[in-house]
Amino acid sequence: MIKVSAPGKLMLFGEHAVVHGRPSIVTAVNHRMGVKVEKRNDDKIVLEAPDVDVHFKTIRLEDLNREKFDKGSCFVIAAIKEFFKKYGVESGLHIETKSEFSSKIGFGSSSAVTVSMIKALSELFGIKMKEREIFDLSYKVVLDVQGVGSGFDVAAATYGGTLFFVTGGKIIDRINIDKIPLIVGYTGIKADTPTMVRYVEEKKRKYPDLVEPLFNLHERIVLSARECLEEKDFEKLGEMMNFSHGLSVAAGVSSRELEKLIYAARLNGAYGAKLSGAGGGDCMIAVSAIEKEKSVIKSIEKVGGIIIPVETNVEGVRVENV
Ligand code: MEV
C-alpha cells in the first residue's frame, strides 16, 4: 500500500491575470490532502472519499473510459485513466482519500488529490516521474475535467514552497523565502472557480481595452510583491495586496462578504488585505505587523469571518509512512 499527501494552496498575487498569460505567486499551505492506494486482485476500482460523500464507489476497468463521473470522484478517476493510458499499465485498485481541509474552502482540493493520485500510482507501478512530469500529467487531468485553469494550484501541490508561476507552467520558479505571516479569513461561502474564470473571460471579451491593462498591472504588482517577499518587506507587501485587490474589484470578482473581511483587517491594523483566488467568496488574506495580528484576527471574526491558521511554503507532494 502507498500513502501520499499533497498540500493545499493560497494564491497570493495575480489571480485571473495568470489565466491570461501573466505571472502569479502561489504558496503551498500546511493543510494536506492524502490518498492511500493499493492494488486489488480483480478488475475493480473501489473509491472511498468520505470527505466528498463518496462511499465504496466501484467501477470496472473496462468502464473507465465510458462512464461520466460525479464531482466527488472525477479527478481521482481521470488521474487513473490518464496514468494507465500514458504508461500502458492497468490494475484493480482500492483508493481512500482524506483531506485536512474542506473542499468548500478554495485551498485546491481537486488539484491536490490529482497530484497525490499521480504520485501514488507512479510509486505503486514503480515508474519514476520527475516533478515536471507529475505537474504536466496532473495539469492535463485537471484541465480535462475542469475545462479552465492556469495550473498554479497543481504546481503548488507538486512542488510545494512559494512559487512564481506563469500560465500552464511556462515558468515555475521557487521563491527563496521564509514563512509568510499570513492571516487567512474564510467568508463561509463556496465559490466556483470555473464560473468566476468564465466571468472574467467574458468581461475581457466585452471590454478588452479595460481588462488587458488590469492584467498588465497585476503583472507589475506580482514582480514588486516578489521583491517584497524576498526582502521581507511585509509593509510594502500589504500595499501590493491593496493594489491587487483594487484590480479584482474593478474586474468585478469581489463580493460583499469579502469586502467586509478585508475592510475589517485594513481598519484594524493590517498593512494590507485582498481576496485570494477566484473571488466571489472563499478566502481573503492579510499581512500585518506582529503586534497588530491579534486585533486584525479579532476584527475579521467580529464581522463573521472564519480564521484559518496556515503555515506557508510547505513541502510539495510526498510519500508518507503507512
Ligand atoms: C483561482 O484560485 C485562481 C484563478 O486565477 C484561476 C486559475 O489560475 O486557475 C482565478
Short mmCIF file of N, CA and C in Angstrom, two decimals, residues 82-259:
data_model
loop_
_atom_site.label_atom_id
_atom_site.label_comp_id
_atom_site.label_asym_id
_atom_site.label_seq_id
_atom_site.Cartn_x
_atom_site.Cartn_y
_atom_site.Cartn_z
N GLU A 82 -5.71 8.64 -17.13
CA GLU A 82 -4.58 9.25 -17.84
C GLU A 82 -3.27 8.52 -17.54
N PHE A 83 -3.09 8.11 -16.28
CA PHE A 83 -1.87 7.42 -15.90
C PHE A 83 -1.78 6.08 -16.63
N PHE A 84 -2.86 5.31 -16.61
CA PHE A 84 -2.88 4.00 -17.29
C PHE A 84 -2.58 4.18 -18.77
N LYS A 85 -3.19 5.21 -19.37
CA LYS A 85 -3.02 5.43 -20.80
C LYS A 85 -1.55 5.80 -21.11
N LYS A 86 -1.00 6.70 -20.33
CA LYS A 86 0.36 7.19 -20.61
C LYS A 86 1.40 6.08 -20.44
N TYR A 87 1.23 5.24 -19.40
CA TYR A 87 2.29 4.27 -19.11
C TYR A 87 1.92 2.84 -19.52
N GLY A 88 0.75 2.66 -20.14
CA GLY A 88 0.36 1.33 -20.62
C GLY A 88 0.28 0.29 -19.52
N VAL A 89 -0.24 0.70 -18.36
CA VAL A 89 -0.40 -0.26 -17.24
C VAL A 89 -1.88 -0.31 -16.89
N GLU A 90 -2.23 -1.27 -16.03
CA GLU A 90 -3.62 -1.41 -15.61
C GLU A 90 -3.68 -2.32 -14.39
N SER A 91 -4.58 -2.03 -13.47
CA SER A 91 -4.79 -2.93 -12.33
C SER A 91 -6.06 -2.50 -11.60
N GLY A 92 -6.69 -3.43 -10.93
CA GLY A 92 -7.75 -3.06 -10.00
C GLY A 92 -7.10 -2.29 -8.86
N LEU A 93 -7.82 -1.37 -8.26
CA LEU A 93 -7.23 -0.54 -7.20
C LEU A 93 -8.24 -0.32 -6.07
N HIS A 94 -7.70 -0.17 -4.87
CA HIS A 94 -8.54 0.31 -3.77
C HIS A 94 -7.95 1.66 -3.36
N ILE A 95 -8.80 2.67 -3.30
CA ILE A 95 -8.31 4.03 -3.02
C ILE A 95 -9.11 4.65 -1.88
N GLU A 96 -8.38 5.28 -0.97
CA GLU A 96 -9.04 6.06 0.08
C GLU A 96 -8.48 7.47 0.05
N THR A 97 -9.34 8.47 0.07
CA THR A 97 -8.82 9.84 0.14
C THR A 97 -9.23 10.46 1.47
N LYS A 98 -8.38 11.33 1.97
CA LYS A 98 -8.69 12.01 3.23
C LYS A 98 -8.10 13.41 3.19
N SER A 99 -8.96 14.37 3.49
CA SER A 99 -8.49 15.76 3.40
C SER A 99 -8.43 16.42 4.77
N GLU A 100 -7.41 17.28 4.95
CA GLU A 100 -7.34 18.05 6.20
C GLU A 100 -8.11 19.36 6.06
N PHE A 101 -8.68 19.59 4.88
CA PHE A 101 -9.47 20.82 4.72
C PHE A 101 -10.72 20.52 3.90
N SER A 102 -11.73 21.34 4.11
CA SER A 102 -12.98 21.13 3.39
C SER A 102 -12.81 21.51 1.93
N SER A 103 -13.46 20.74 1.05
CA SER A 103 -13.36 21.07 -0.38
C SER A 103 -14.11 22.38 -0.66
N LYS A 104 -14.84 22.88 0.36
CA LYS A 104 -15.58 24.14 0.16
C LYS A 104 -14.65 25.35 0.23
N ILE A 105 -13.53 25.20 0.98
CA ILE A 105 -12.57 26.29 1.06
C ILE A 105 -11.70 26.21 -0.19
N GLY A 106 -11.38 27.34 -0.76
CA GLY A 106 -10.63 27.30 -2.03
C GLY A 106 -9.16 26.97 -1.86
N PHE A 107 -8.86 25.88 -1.18
CA PHE A 107 -7.46 25.50 -0.98
C PHE A 107 -6.95 24.56 -2.08
N GLY A 108 -7.80 24.24 -3.04
CA GLY A 108 -7.33 23.45 -4.17
C GLY A 108 -7.38 21.95 -3.94
N SER A 109 -8.51 21.47 -3.40
CA SER A 109 -8.59 20.04 -3.11
C SER A 109 -8.52 19.20 -4.40
N SER A 110 -9.09 19.71 -5.49
CA SER A 110 -9.09 18.92 -6.74
C SER A 110 -7.68 18.70 -7.26
N SER A 111 -6.88 19.78 -7.26
CA SER A 111 -5.51 19.62 -7.78
C SER A 111 -4.67 18.80 -6.81
N ALA A 112 -4.88 19.01 -5.49
CA ALA A 112 -4.07 18.25 -4.52
C ALA A 112 -4.38 16.76 -4.61
N VAL A 113 -5.65 16.40 -4.83
CA VAL A 113 -5.98 14.97 -4.92
C VAL A 113 -5.46 14.38 -6.24
N THR A 114 -5.48 15.18 -7.29
CA THR A 114 -4.99 14.70 -8.59
C THR A 114 -3.48 14.43 -8.51
N VAL A 115 -2.75 15.41 -7.97
CA VAL A 115 -1.29 15.26 -7.86
C VAL A 115 -0.96 14.07 -6.95
N SER A 116 -1.69 13.93 -5.84
CA SER A 116 -1.45 12.80 -4.93
C SER A 116 -1.67 11.47 -5.63
N MET A 117 -2.74 11.40 -6.43
CA MET A 117 -3.05 10.14 -7.13
C MET A 117 -1.95 9.78 -8.13
N ILE A 118 -1.51 10.78 -8.91
CA ILE A 118 -0.48 10.51 -9.92
C ILE A 118 0.80 10.03 -9.24
N LYS A 119 1.17 10.71 -8.15
CA LYS A 119 2.39 10.32 -7.43
C LYS A 119 2.23 8.90 -6.85
N ALA A 120 1.05 8.64 -6.26
CA ALA A 120 0.82 7.31 -5.66
C ALA A 120 0.89 6.22 -6.72
N LEU A 121 0.32 6.48 -7.89
CA LEU A 121 0.33 5.46 -8.96
C LEU A 121 1.75 5.24 -9.45
N SER A 122 2.54 6.32 -9.54
CA SER A 122 3.92 6.15 -10.02
C SER A 122 4.70 5.27 -9.03
N GLU A 123 4.44 5.43 -7.75
CA GLU A 123 5.10 4.60 -6.74
C GLU A 123 4.61 3.15 -6.83
N LEU A 124 3.30 3.00 -6.96
CA LEU A 124 2.69 1.67 -6.99
C LEU A 124 3.16 0.85 -8.18
N PHE A 125 3.34 1.51 -9.34
CA PHE A 125 3.75 0.78 -10.55
C PHE A 125 5.25 0.87 -10.80
N GLY A 126 5.98 1.48 -9.86
CA GLY A 126 7.44 1.56 -9.98
C GLY A 126 7.90 2.38 -11.18
N ILE A 127 7.15 3.44 -11.48
CA ILE A 127 7.53 4.30 -12.61
C ILE A 127 8.06 5.61 -12.06
N LYS A 128 9.32 5.91 -12.36
CA LYS A 128 9.93 7.14 -11.83
C LYS A 128 9.38 8.35 -12.59
N MET A 129 8.85 9.31 -11.86
CA MET A 129 8.37 10.53 -12.51
C MET A 129 9.05 11.74 -11.86
N LYS A 130 9.58 12.62 -12.71
CA LYS A 130 10.16 13.86 -12.18
C LYS A 130 9.01 14.78 -11.79
N GLU A 131 9.34 15.80 -10.97
CA GLU A 131 8.29 16.77 -10.57
C GLU A 131 7.58 17.33 -11.80
N ARG A 132 8.38 17.66 -12.82
CA ARG A 132 7.80 18.28 -14.01
C ARG A 132 6.79 17.34 -14.68
N GLU A 133 7.11 16.03 -14.68
CA GLU A 133 6.20 15.06 -15.31
C GLU A 133 4.91 14.92 -14.49
N ILE A 134 5.06 14.96 -13.17
CA ILE A 134 3.87 14.89 -12.31
C ILE A 134 3.00 16.12 -12.57
N PHE A 135 3.66 17.29 -12.64
CA PHE A 135 2.90 18.52 -12.91
C PHE A 135 2.17 18.41 -14.25
N ASP A 136 2.89 18.05 -15.31
CA ASP A 136 2.29 18.04 -16.65
C ASP A 136 1.09 17.09 -16.73
N LEU A 137 1.26 15.88 -16.19
CA LEU A 137 0.16 14.92 -16.29
C LEU A 137 -1.03 15.36 -15.43
N SER A 138 -0.72 15.86 -14.22
CA SER A 138 -1.81 16.30 -13.33
C SER A 138 -2.54 17.50 -13.92
N TYR A 139 -1.79 18.40 -14.54
CA TYR A 139 -2.42 19.59 -15.13
C TYR A 139 -3.34 19.17 -16.29
N LYS A 140 -2.90 18.19 -17.04
CA LYS A 140 -3.74 17.68 -18.15
C LYS A 140 -5.06 17.15 -17.59
N VAL A 141 -4.95 16.38 -16.48
CA VAL A 141 -6.15 15.81 -15.85
C VAL A 141 -7.09 16.93 -15.40
N VAL A 142 -6.53 17.92 -14.69
CA VAL A 142 -7.37 18.99 -14.15
C VAL A 142 -8.03 19.78 -15.29
N LEU A 143 -7.27 20.05 -16.34
CA LEU A 143 -7.85 20.78 -17.48
C LEU A 143 -8.94 19.97 -18.17
N ASP A 144 -8.70 18.65 -18.33
CA ASP A 144 -9.70 17.79 -18.97
C ASP A 144 -11.01 17.82 -18.19
N VAL A 145 -10.90 17.76 -16.85
CA VAL A 145 -12.10 17.68 -16.03
C VAL A 145 -12.77 19.04 -15.92
N GLN A 146 -11.95 20.08 -15.69
CA GLN A 146 -12.49 21.38 -15.30
C GLN A 146 -12.66 22.35 -16.47
N GLY A 147 -11.91 22.10 -17.53
CA GLY A 147 -12.03 22.93 -18.73
C GLY A 147 -11.23 24.22 -18.70
N VAL A 148 -11.01 24.79 -17.51
CA VAL A 148 -10.23 26.04 -17.42
C VAL A 148 -9.25 25.96 -16.25
N GLY A 149 -8.30 26.87 -16.24
CA GLY A 149 -7.37 26.95 -15.10
C GLY A 149 -5.94 27.12 -15.54
N SER A 150 -5.19 27.88 -14.76
CA SER A 150 -3.79 28.16 -15.13
C SER A 150 -2.85 27.03 -14.73
N GLY A 151 -3.26 26.23 -13.73
CA GLY A 151 -2.39 25.16 -13.24
C GLY A 151 -1.56 25.56 -12.03
N PHE A 152 -1.76 26.79 -11.52
CA PHE A 152 -0.94 27.24 -10.38
C PHE A 152 -1.16 26.35 -9.15
N ASP A 153 -2.39 25.86 -8.99
CA ASP A 153 -2.72 25.02 -7.84
C ASP A 153 -2.05 23.64 -7.97
N VAL A 154 -1.97 23.16 -9.21
CA VAL A 154 -1.30 21.88 -9.48
C VAL A 154 0.20 22.02 -9.17
N ALA A 155 0.76 23.19 -9.54
CA ALA A 155 2.19 23.44 -9.28
C ALA A 155 2.44 23.47 -7.77
N ALA A 156 1.58 24.16 -7.03
CA ALA A 156 1.78 24.25 -5.57
C ALA A 156 1.72 22.86 -4.94
N ALA A 157 0.76 22.04 -5.39
CA ALA A 157 0.62 20.69 -4.84
C ALA A 157 1.84 19.83 -5.18
N THR A 158 2.40 20.04 -6.37
CA THR A 158 3.53 19.22 -6.82
C THR A 158 4.85 19.67 -6.17
N TYR A 159 5.16 20.95 -6.32
CA TYR A 159 6.48 21.45 -5.92
C TYR A 159 6.53 21.94 -4.47
N GLY A 160 5.38 22.39 -3.95
CA GLY A 160 5.37 23.00 -2.62
C GLY A 160 6.09 24.33 -2.64
N GLY A 161 6.39 24.89 -1.47
CA GLY A 161 7.10 26.16 -1.38
C GLY A 161 6.23 27.34 -1.77
N THR A 162 6.91 28.42 -2.14
CA THR A 162 6.21 29.58 -2.69
C THR A 162 6.75 29.77 -4.09
N LEU A 163 5.85 29.85 -5.07
CA LEU A 163 6.27 29.79 -6.47
C LEU A 163 5.89 31.03 -7.26
N PHE A 164 6.78 31.41 -8.16
CA PHE A 164 6.48 32.38 -9.20
C PHE A 164 6.04 31.52 -10.37
N PHE A 165 4.78 31.67 -10.77
CA PHE A 165 4.20 30.71 -11.71
C PHE A 165 3.57 31.42 -12.89
N VAL A 166 3.93 30.99 -14.08
CA VAL A 166 3.29 31.54 -15.29
C VAL A 166 2.44 30.44 -15.95
N THR A 167 1.26 30.87 -16.37
CA THR A 167 0.25 30.04 -17.04
C THR A 167 0.74 28.72 -17.64
N GLY A 168 0.11 27.65 -17.23
CA GLY A 168 0.42 26.34 -17.80
C GLY A 168 1.79 25.82 -17.41
N GLY A 169 2.48 26.53 -16.50
CA GLY A 169 3.80 26.08 -16.07
C GLY A 169 4.91 26.54 -16.99
N LYS A 170 4.65 27.60 -17.76
CA LYS A 170 5.72 28.13 -18.65
C LYS A 170 6.93 28.52 -17.81
N ILE A 171 6.67 29.10 -16.65
CA ILE A 171 7.74 29.32 -15.66
C ILE A 171 7.22 28.81 -14.31
N ILE A 172 8.02 27.97 -13.67
CA ILE A 172 7.73 27.58 -12.28
C ILE A 172 9.02 27.79 -11.52
N ASP A 173 9.06 28.89 -10.77
CA ASP A 173 10.29 29.31 -10.10
C ASP A 173 10.06 29.30 -8.60
N ARG A 174 10.95 28.63 -7.88
CA ARG A 174 10.82 28.67 -6.42
C ARG A 174 11.30 30.04 -5.91
N ILE A 175 10.52 30.69 -5.08
CA ILE A 175 10.97 31.95 -4.47
C ILE A 175 11.55 31.58 -3.12
N ASN A 176 12.82 31.98 -2.93
CA ASN A 176 13.52 31.56 -1.71
C ASN A 176 13.23 32.48 -0.55
N ILE A 177 12.26 32.09 0.26
CA ILE A 177 11.87 32.97 1.37
C ILE A 177 11.53 32.16 2.61
N ASP A 178 11.43 32.87 3.75
CA ASP A 178 10.96 32.24 4.99
C ASP A 178 9.43 32.17 4.95
N LYS A 179 8.89 31.74 6.06
CA LYS A 179 7.42 31.69 6.17
C LYS A 179 6.85 33.10 6.03
N ILE A 180 5.66 33.17 5.49
CA ILE A 180 4.99 34.48 5.35
C ILE A 180 3.94 34.58 6.47
N PRO A 181 3.93 35.69 7.22
CA PRO A 181 2.97 35.81 8.32
C PRO A 181 1.57 36.17 7.81
N LEU A 182 0.91 35.20 7.19
CA LEU A 182 -0.39 35.46 6.57
C LEU A 182 -1.52 35.25 7.54
N ILE A 183 -2.50 36.11 7.47
CA ILE A 183 -3.75 35.88 8.20
C ILE A 183 -4.78 35.51 7.12
N VAL A 184 -5.48 34.41 7.34
CA VAL A 184 -6.43 33.94 6.33
C VAL A 184 -7.84 33.92 6.93
N GLY A 185 -8.75 34.59 6.25
CA GLY A 185 -10.14 34.61 6.71
C GLY A 185 -11.04 33.98 5.65
N TYR A 186 -11.86 33.04 6.07
CA TYR A 186 -12.79 32.37 5.14
C TYR A 186 -14.17 33.02 5.28
N THR A 187 -14.77 33.34 4.15
CA THR A 187 -16.07 34.02 4.17
C THR A 187 -17.22 33.06 4.52
N GLY A 188 -16.98 31.77 4.42
CA GLY A 188 -18.05 30.79 4.64
C GLY A 188 -18.83 30.52 3.36
N ILE A 189 -18.40 31.16 2.27
CA ILE A 189 -19.13 30.99 1.01
C ILE A 189 -18.25 30.29 0.00
N LYS A 190 -18.79 29.19 -0.52
CA LYS A 190 -18.02 28.44 -1.52
C LYS A 190 -18.16 29.14 -2.86
N ALA A 191 -17.03 29.34 -3.53
CA ALA A 191 -17.10 29.97 -4.85
C ALA A 191 -16.71 28.93 -5.90
N ASP A 192 -17.27 29.08 -7.08
CA ASP A 192 -16.96 28.13 -8.14
C ASP A 192 -15.95 28.75 -9.11
N THR A 193 -14.72 28.25 -9.04
CA THR A 193 -13.63 28.85 -9.81
C THR A 193 -13.93 28.93 -11.32
N PRO A 194 -14.34 27.80 -11.96
CA PRO A 194 -14.59 27.90 -13.41
C PRO A 194 -15.62 28.98 -13.76
N THR A 195 -16.66 29.14 -12.91
CA THR A 195 -17.66 30.18 -13.18
C THR A 195 -17.03 31.56 -13.13
N MET A 196 -16.17 31.79 -12.10
CA MET A 196 -15.53 33.10 -11.97
C MET A 196 -14.55 33.34 -13.12
N VAL A 197 -13.83 32.29 -13.51
CA VAL A 197 -12.86 32.44 -14.62
C VAL A 197 -13.61 32.82 -15.91
N ARG A 198 -14.74 32.17 -16.14
CA ARG A 198 -15.51 32.46 -17.35
C ARG A 198 -16.10 33.87 -17.30
N TYR A 199 -16.45 34.30 -16.09
CA TYR A 199 -16.99 35.65 -15.90
C TYR A 199 -15.94 36.70 -16.33
N VAL A 200 -14.70 36.49 -15.89
CA VAL A 200 -13.65 37.45 -16.24
C VAL A 200 -13.31 37.36 -17.73
N GLU A 201 -13.34 36.14 -18.27
CA GLU A 201 -13.10 35.98 -19.71
C GLU A 201 -14.13 36.77 -20.53
N GLU A 202 -15.36 36.71 -20.06
CA GLU A 202 -16.44 37.41 -20.74
C GLU A 202 -16.24 38.93 -20.67
N LYS A 203 -15.81 39.39 -19.47
CA LYS A 203 -15.51 40.82 -19.29
C LYS A 203 -14.41 41.25 -20.26
N LYS A 204 -13.41 40.38 -20.40
CA LYS A 204 -12.27 40.70 -21.27
C LYS A 204 -12.71 40.76 -22.73
N ARG A 205 -13.61 39.84 -23.07
CA ARG A 205 -14.12 39.82 -24.44
C ARG A 205 -14.90 41.11 -24.75
N LYS A 206 -15.67 41.53 -23.73
CA LYS A 206 -16.52 42.70 -23.90
C LYS A 206 -15.73 44.02 -23.82
N TYR A 207 -14.76 44.06 -22.88
CA TYR A 207 -14.01 45.30 -22.64
C TYR A 207 -12.50 45.06 -22.68
N PRO A 208 -11.98 44.58 -23.81
CA PRO A 208 -10.55 44.24 -23.83
C PRO A 208 -9.65 45.42 -23.46
N ASP A 209 -10.06 46.64 -23.85
CA ASP A 209 -9.21 47.82 -23.57
C ASP A 209 -9.14 48.14 -22.09
N LEU A 210 -10.10 47.66 -21.34
CA LEU A 210 -10.07 47.91 -19.89
C LEU A 210 -9.47 46.74 -19.13
N VAL A 211 -9.77 45.54 -19.58
CA VAL A 211 -9.34 44.36 -18.79
C VAL A 211 -7.86 44.02 -19.04
N GLU A 212 -7.39 44.17 -20.27
CA GLU A 212 -5.96 43.89 -20.53
C GLU A 212 -5.05 44.75 -19.66
N PRO A 213 -5.32 46.08 -19.55
CA PRO A 213 -4.47 46.88 -18.66
C PRO A 213 -4.54 46.42 -17.20
N LEU A 214 -5.68 45.90 -16.77
CA LEU A 214 -5.75 45.37 -15.40
C LEU A 214 -4.79 44.20 -15.25
N PHE A 215 -4.79 43.33 -16.25
CA PHE A 215 -3.88 42.17 -16.21
C PHE A 215 -2.43 42.63 -16.21
N ASN A 216 -2.14 43.68 -17.01
CA ASN A 216 -0.76 44.19 -17.04
C ASN A 216 -0.35 44.74 -15.68
N LEU A 217 -1.28 45.41 -15.02
CA LEU A 217 -0.97 45.93 -13.68
C LEU A 217 -0.75 44.78 -12.69
N HIS A 218 -1.57 43.73 -12.82
CA HIS A 218 -1.36 42.54 -11.97
C HIS A 218 0.09 42.06 -12.11
N GLU A 219 0.55 42.04 -13.36
CA GLU A 219 1.92 41.57 -13.62
C GLU A 219 2.94 42.46 -12.89
N ARG A 220 2.75 43.78 -12.98
CA ARG A 220 3.68 44.70 -12.29
C ARG A 220 3.66 44.45 -10.79
N ILE A 221 2.46 44.24 -10.26
CA ILE A 221 2.32 44.03 -8.81
C ILE A 221 3.00 42.72 -8.40
N VAL A 222 2.82 41.69 -9.22
CA VAL A 222 3.45 40.39 -8.92
C VAL A 222 4.97 40.55 -8.83
N LEU A 223 5.55 41.30 -9.78
CA LEU A 223 7.01 41.47 -9.78
C LEU A 223 7.46 42.22 -8.53
N SER A 224 6.71 43.23 -8.16
CA SER A 224 7.04 44.01 -6.97
C SER A 224 6.84 43.17 -5.71
N ALA A 225 5.75 42.41 -5.67
CA ALA A 225 5.46 41.57 -4.49
C ALA A 225 6.55 40.52 -4.30
N ARG A 226 7.07 40.01 -5.41
CA ARG A 226 8.16 39.03 -5.31
C ARG A 226 9.36 39.64 -4.57
N GLU A 227 9.69 40.87 -4.95
CA GLU A 227 10.80 41.56 -4.27
C GLU A 227 10.50 41.76 -2.79
N CYS A 228 9.26 42.18 -2.50
CA CYS A 228 8.88 42.39 -1.09
C CYS A 228 9.06 41.10 -0.29
N LEU A 229 8.65 39.97 -0.90
CA LEU A 229 8.77 38.69 -0.20
C LEU A 229 10.25 38.36 0.04
N GLU A 230 11.06 38.58 -1.00
CA GLU A 230 12.48 38.25 -0.87
C GLU A 230 13.17 39.15 0.14
N GLU A 231 12.68 40.40 0.25
CA GLU A 231 13.31 41.35 1.20
C GLU A 231 12.59 41.38 2.53
N LYS A 232 11.58 40.54 2.70
CA LYS A 232 10.75 40.51 3.93
C LYS A 232 10.16 41.88 4.24
N ASP A 233 9.82 42.62 3.21
CA ASP A 233 9.21 43.93 3.42
C ASP A 233 7.69 43.73 3.44
N PHE A 234 7.17 43.35 4.63
CA PHE A 234 5.76 43.00 4.70
C PHE A 234 4.84 44.22 4.65
N GLU A 235 5.40 45.36 5.04
CA GLU A 235 4.59 46.58 4.96
C GLU A 235 4.27 46.88 3.48
N LYS A 236 5.30 46.84 2.66
CA LYS A 236 5.07 47.10 1.23
C LYS A 236 4.25 45.96 0.60
N LEU A 237 4.49 44.74 1.09
CA LEU A 237 3.71 43.59 0.57
C LEU A 237 2.22 43.85 0.79
N GLY A 238 1.89 44.41 1.97
CA GLY A 238 0.50 44.75 2.28
C GLY A 238 -0.04 45.78 1.29
N GLU A 239 0.79 46.75 0.96
CA GLU A 239 0.33 47.76 -0.02
C GLU A 239 0.10 47.12 -1.38
N MET A 240 0.96 46.17 -1.74
CA MET A 240 0.78 45.46 -3.01
C MET A 240 -0.53 44.67 -2.98
N MET A 241 -0.86 44.14 -1.79
CA MET A 241 -2.14 43.42 -1.65
C MET A 241 -3.31 44.36 -1.93
N ASN A 242 -3.22 45.57 -1.38
CA ASN A 242 -4.31 46.53 -1.59
C ASN A 242 -4.45 46.90 -3.06
N PHE A 243 -3.31 47.12 -3.73
CA PHE A 243 -3.36 47.42 -5.17
C PHE A 243 -4.00 46.25 -5.93
N SER A 244 -3.53 45.06 -5.60
CA SER A 244 -4.00 43.86 -6.30
C SER A 244 -5.51 43.70 -6.11
N HIS A 245 -5.95 43.91 -4.87
CA HIS A 245 -7.38 43.73 -4.61
C HIS A 245 -8.21 44.75 -5.39
N GLY A 246 -7.67 45.98 -5.49
CA GLY A 246 -8.38 47.00 -6.25
C GLY A 246 -8.64 46.54 -7.69
N LEU A 247 -7.69 45.83 -8.25
CA LEU A 247 -7.86 45.35 -9.63
C LEU A 247 -8.95 44.28 -9.69
N SER A 248 -8.99 43.43 -8.65
CA SER A 248 -10.03 42.39 -8.61
C SER A 248 -11.41 43.02 -8.47
N VAL A 249 -11.48 44.09 -7.67
CA VAL A 249 -12.75 44.81 -7.54
C VAL A 249 -13.16 45.36 -8.91
N ALA A 250 -12.20 45.95 -9.60
CA ALA A 250 -12.50 46.52 -10.92
C ALA A 250 -13.00 45.44 -11.89
N ALA A 251 -12.44 44.25 -11.76
CA ALA A 251 -12.87 43.16 -12.66
C ALA A 251 -14.21 42.57 -12.23
N GLY A 252 -14.67 42.94 -11.05
CA GLY A 252 -16.00 42.52 -10.60
C GLY A 252 -16.03 41.18 -9.88
N VAL A 253 -14.90 40.74 -9.33
CA VAL A 253 -14.90 39.40 -8.72
C VAL A 253 -14.88 39.42 -7.18
N SER A 254 -14.92 40.63 -6.59
CA SER A 254 -15.02 40.63 -5.13
C SER A 254 -16.48 40.42 -4.74
N SER A 255 -16.76 40.42 -3.46
CA SER A 255 -18.14 40.24 -3.01
C SER A 255 -18.31 41.03 -1.72
N ARG A 256 -19.55 41.23 -1.32
CA ARG A 256 -19.81 41.97 -0.09
C ARG A 256 -19.12 41.30 1.11
N GLU A 257 -19.19 39.97 1.16
CA GLU A 257 -18.60 39.24 2.30
C GLU A 257 -17.09 39.42 2.33
N LEU A 258 -16.47 39.31 1.15
CA LEU A 258 -15.02 39.51 1.10
C LEU A 258 -14.67 40.93 1.54
N GLU A 259 -15.40 41.90 1.04
CA GLU A 259 -15.11 43.30 1.39
C GLU A 259 -15.21 43.53 2.89
#
